[in-house]
Short mmCIF file of C-alpha atoms in Angstrom, two decimals:
data_model
loop_
_atom_site.label_atom_id
_atom_site.label_comp_id
_atom_site.label_asym_id
_atom_site.label_seq_id
_atom_site.Cartn_x
_atom_site.Cartn_y
_atom_site.Cartn_z
CA MET A 1 0.00 -24.36 63.29
CA ALA A 2 -3.17 -23.01 64.21
CA THR A 3 -5.32 -23.71 67.58
CA LEU A 4 -8.51 -24.83 68.60
CA LEU A 5 -10.55 -23.74 71.52
CA HIS A 6 -12.72 -26.27 72.70
CA ILE A 7 -15.42 -25.86 75.11
CA ASP A 8 -17.97 -28.00 76.56
CA SER A 9 -21.00 -27.65 78.60
CA SER A 10 -23.18 -30.64 79.48
CA VAL A 11 -23.48 -32.03 82.34
CA PHE A 12 -23.19 -35.25 81.03
CA PRO A 13 -20.60 -37.80 80.17
CA SER A 14 -18.80 -38.48 76.76
CA GLU A 15 -21.33 -40.82 74.87
CA ALA A 16 -24.30 -39.84 77.72
CA SER A 17 -23.93 -36.12 75.97
CA SER A 18 -25.58 -35.13 72.31
CA SER A 19 -23.41 -32.09 72.06
CA ARG A 20 -20.14 -33.46 73.20
CA SER A 21 -20.39 -36.55 71.25
CA VAL A 22 -20.81 -34.07 68.43
CA THR A 23 -18.15 -31.95 69.12
CA ALA A 24 -15.93 -34.72 69.81
CA ALA A 25 -16.31 -35.57 66.27
CA PHE A 26 -15.21 -32.29 64.99
CA ARG A 27 -12.58 -32.59 67.26
CA ARG A 28 -11.69 -35.35 66.02
CA THR A 29 -11.56 -34.40 62.70
CA TRP A 30 -9.73 -31.62 63.20
CA GLU A 31 -6.76 -33.10 65.61
CA GLU A 32 -6.35 -35.18 62.10
CA GLN A 33 -5.93 -32.45 59.87
CA HIS A 34 -3.54 -30.91 62.42
CA PRO A 35 -1.79 -33.45 64.17
CA GLU A 36 0.80 -30.78 65.46
CA GLY A 37 -1.16 -28.20 66.51
CA THR A 38 -2.99 -27.05 69.52
CA VAL A 39 -6.04 -28.13 70.99
CA LEU A 40 -7.31 -25.39 74.26
CA TYR A 41 -9.25 -27.33 76.15
CA ARG A 42 -12.09 -26.05 78.50
CA ASP A 43 -14.85 -28.64 80.02
CA LEU A 44 -16.83 -25.83 82.07
CA ALA A 45 -19.09 -28.94 83.79
CA ALA A 46 -15.85 -30.46 85.47
CA ASP A 47 -14.37 -27.10 86.04
CA PRO A 48 -16.58 -24.43 85.67
CA VAL A 49 -15.13 -20.43 85.85
CA PRO A 50 -16.25 -18.48 88.40
CA HIS A 51 -19.36 -16.72 88.14
CA ILE A 52 -18.97 -12.95 86.96
CA THR A 53 -18.97 -10.70 90.36
CA ALA A 54 -18.89 -7.46 91.11
CA ASP A 55 -14.41 -7.43 91.66
CA ALA A 56 -14.31 -8.77 88.18
CA TRP A 57 -17.08 -6.45 86.60
CA SER A 58 -15.34 -2.61 88.26
CA ALA A 59 -12.24 -4.14 87.74
CA GLY A 60 -12.34 -3.60 83.92
CA TYR A 61 -13.47 0.23 84.38
CA THR A 62 -10.30 0.93 87.59
CA ALA A 63 -7.17 1.48 86.22
CA PRO A 64 -4.52 -0.92 87.37
CA SER A 65 -3.10 1.18 90.21
CA GLU A 66 -6.06 1.74 91.41
CA ARG A 67 -7.41 -2.06 92.01
CA THR A 68 -7.78 -3.52 94.93
CA ARG A 69 -6.54 -7.64 95.67
CA ALA A 70 -9.37 -8.99 95.27
CA GLN A 71 -10.51 -6.98 92.10
CA SER A 72 -6.86 -7.80 90.36
CA ALA A 73 -7.13 -11.36 91.30
CA ALA A 74 -10.50 -11.85 89.76
CA PHE A 75 -9.44 -9.28 86.70
CA ALA A 76 -6.40 -11.82 86.43
CA ALA A 77 -9.31 -14.80 85.51
CA ARG A 78 -10.93 -12.63 83.18
CA VAL A 79 -7.91 -11.71 81.34
CA LYS A 80 -7.15 -15.55 80.87
CA LEU A 81 -10.51 -16.73 79.55
CA ILE A 82 -9.89 -13.66 77.11
CA GLU A 83 -6.59 -14.11 76.22
CA GLU A 84 -7.83 -18.17 74.82
CA LEU A 85 -9.96 -17.08 72.22
CA GLU A 86 -7.76 -14.63 71.56
CA GLN A 87 -5.09 -17.29 70.78
CA ALA A 88 -7.69 -19.77 69.02
CA ASP A 89 -7.83 -19.81 65.64
CA ALA A 90 -10.65 -21.68 65.05
CA VAL A 91 -13.57 -22.04 69.05
CA LEU A 92 -15.77 -24.90 69.26
CA ILE A 93 -18.57 -24.31 71.77
CA GLY A 94 -20.99 -27.56 72.93
CA ALA A 95 -24.04 -25.65 73.96
CA PRO A 96 -27.25 -27.91 75.05
CA MET A 97 -30.30 -26.58 75.75
CA TYR A 98 -31.60 -26.54 79.40
CA ASN A 99 -34.69 -24.73 80.05
CA PHE A 100 -34.79 -23.30 76.94
CA SER A 101 -31.18 -21.62 77.33
CA ILE A 102 -27.77 -22.53 77.71
CA PRO A 103 -26.10 -24.08 80.51
CA SER A 104 -25.31 -21.30 83.83
CA THR A 105 -21.37 -22.51 83.18
CA LEU A 106 -21.32 -21.57 80.11
CA LYS A 107 -22.94 -18.07 80.78
CA ALA A 108 -20.68 -17.19 83.42
CA TRP A 109 -17.63 -18.07 80.44
CA LEU A 110 -19.92 -15.66 78.50
CA ASP A 111 -20.30 -12.87 80.95
CA SER A 112 -16.42 -12.94 81.56
CA VAL A 113 -15.29 -12.93 78.01
CA PRO A 114 -17.01 -9.54 77.02
CA LEU A 115 -14.44 -6.92 78.03
CA LEU A 116 -14.93 -3.45 76.24
CA GLY A 117 -12.50 -2.37 74.88
CA ARG A 118 -10.18 -5.19 74.09
CA ALA A 119 -13.12 -8.54 73.00
CA ALA A 120 -15.67 -6.44 73.12
CA GLY A 121 -16.44 -3.02 71.52
CA GLU A 122 -16.04 -1.51 68.04
CA THR A 123 -12.96 -3.91 67.21
CA PRO A 124 -13.43 -6.65 69.35
CA SER A 125 -9.94 -8.70 69.77
CA ALA A 126 -11.00 -11.58 67.93
CA GLN A 127 -13.10 -10.77 65.70
CA GLY A 128 -13.64 -12.72 62.79
CA THR A 129 -12.78 -16.14 64.44
CA PRO A 130 -14.56 -18.83 62.77
CA VAL A 131 -17.04 -20.62 65.89
CA ILE A 132 -18.42 -23.33 65.70
CA VAL A 133 -21.77 -24.13 68.20
CA VAL A 134 -22.91 -27.12 68.69
CA ALA A 135 -26.60 -26.18 70.25
CA SER A 136 -28.01 -29.63 70.83
CA ARG A 137 -32.10 -30.16 72.28
CA GLY A 138 -34.29 -31.98 73.69
CA GLY A 139 -37.33 -31.12 71.93
CA SER A 140 -37.85 -29.18 68.08
CA TYR A 141 -37.38 -25.85 67.84
CA ALA A 142 -36.99 -25.14 64.72
CA PRO A 143 -38.83 -22.08 62.93
CA GLY A 144 -42.73 -23.76 61.90
CA THR A 145 -42.53 -25.72 64.85
CA PRO A 146 -44.50 -25.54 68.29
CA ARG A 147 -42.28 -24.32 70.46
CA GLU A 148 -40.99 -22.05 67.89
CA GLY A 149 -40.85 -19.06 70.38
CA TYR A 150 -39.06 -20.68 73.16
CA GLU A 151 -35.75 -20.93 71.25
CA PHE A 152 -33.47 -18.83 73.09
CA VAL A 153 -30.28 -20.43 72.82
CA GLN A 154 -29.25 -19.65 69.46
CA ASN A 155 -31.08 -15.81 69.19
CA TYR A 156 -28.99 -15.41 72.78
CA LEU A 157 -25.55 -16.89 71.29
CA GLN A 158 -26.05 -15.19 68.09
CA ALA A 159 -26.28 -11.57 70.00
CA VAL A 160 -23.22 -12.80 71.98
CA LEU A 161 -21.25 -14.71 70.01
CA LYS A 162 -20.87 -12.77 66.34
CA GLY A 163 -22.99 -8.72 67.99
CA THR A 164 -20.62 -8.22 70.91
CA LEU A 165 -17.57 -10.30 70.42
CA GLY A 166 -17.15 -10.27 66.38
CA LEU A 167 -17.17 -14.25 65.66
CA ASP A 168 -17.92 -15.84 62.70
CA LEU A 169 -20.47 -17.58 63.75
CA ASP A 170 -21.77 -20.90 62.39
CA PHE A 171 -24.20 -23.72 63.98
CA ILE A 172 -24.94 -27.55 64.64
CA VAL A 173 -28.09 -28.54 65.93
CA PRO A 174 -28.66 -32.14 66.84
CA GLU A 175 -32.14 -31.81 68.26
CA LEU A 176 -35.00 -33.83 69.42
CA THR A 177 -32.46 -35.78 72.10
CA MET A 178 -34.33 -37.10 73.88
CA ALA A 179 -37.01 -39.11 71.50
CA PRO A 180 -35.55 -42.24 72.72
CA ARG A 181 -35.94 -41.89 76.26
CA ASN A 182 -39.11 -40.49 76.18
CA PRO A 183 -41.90 -43.57 75.58
CA ALA A 184 -44.62 -40.92 74.55
CA THR A 185 -42.14 -39.52 71.75
CA SER A 186 -41.17 -42.68 69.78
CA GLU A 187 -42.42 -41.51 67.01
CA LEU A 188 -40.34 -39.05 66.59
CA ILE A 189 -37.03 -41.31 66.93
CA PRO A 190 -36.12 -41.74 63.21
CA LEU A 191 -36.21 -38.09 63.34
CA TYR A 192 -33.65 -37.90 65.69
CA GLU A 193 -31.56 -40.37 64.26
CA ALA A 194 -31.76 -38.00 61.05
CA SER A 195 -30.70 -35.23 63.12
CA ARG A 196 -28.22 -37.12 64.79
CA MET A 197 -26.46 -38.15 61.49
CA ARG A 198 -26.71 -35.07 60.32
CA ALA A 199 -24.62 -33.26 63.20
CA PHE A 200 -21.92 -35.78 62.79
CA GLU A 201 -21.44 -35.26 59.09
CA ASP A 202 -22.07 -31.50 59.52
CA ALA A 203 -18.77 -31.62 62.33
CA THR A 204 -16.82 -33.50 59.83
CA THR A 205 -17.14 -31.20 57.17
CA LYS A 206 -17.44 -28.06 59.05
CA ALA A 207 -13.53 -29.16 60.35
CA LYS A 208 -12.55 -30.35 56.99
CA GLU A 209 -13.64 -26.81 55.87
CA LEU A 210 -11.76 -24.76 58.37
CA ALA A 211 -8.42 -27.21 58.43
CA GLU A 212 -8.37 -26.91 54.55
CA ARG A 213 -8.74 -22.78 55.12
CA PHE A 214 -5.92 -22.87 57.42
CA ALA A 215 -3.64 -24.82 55.11
CA ALA A 216 -4.55 -22.49 52.52
#
């Protein structure tokens, strides 16, 4: 049965988080299609991975027999993350926008995984694996909007997940999530509600499409 790697990074729990709500909807549909499948779950807010260190980085360019004890330990933590990615038939990532970028916990994961010669390089080890990113944001940064130039989440993840890791990338973008909480943007609530509904529909549809692909 297929394996899903599910990563959440929002600092907010369950229903208080737009990204977690949508990834949960995707996962529910996925598990309905794969009741005997495997889900590898990482909650980077509750259990953050270490930020990249000199030992973790340099160990990738040092022969195993020449690594220090600190290098070996740090490198083993990187390898564990890479192995989870390699085991996955599909990847689901919750990536809310914080200060125009992704949470630092997700950045830490992304700094560890692209190991040159394995997960990154000419033939990345997880190349072609489908990845769905739920990129929620409080406002709108879509083309043609006043803040289009501040969209650094999708651009960055496109470069790392697709360009470096070779994953087959697709986005779900719930936007205007702050509209119900900010009186100054209350007129945007209908657009927020439409975006939220579309995100849940996309999550269900994409989960079913991937399920059908692996069942074929």
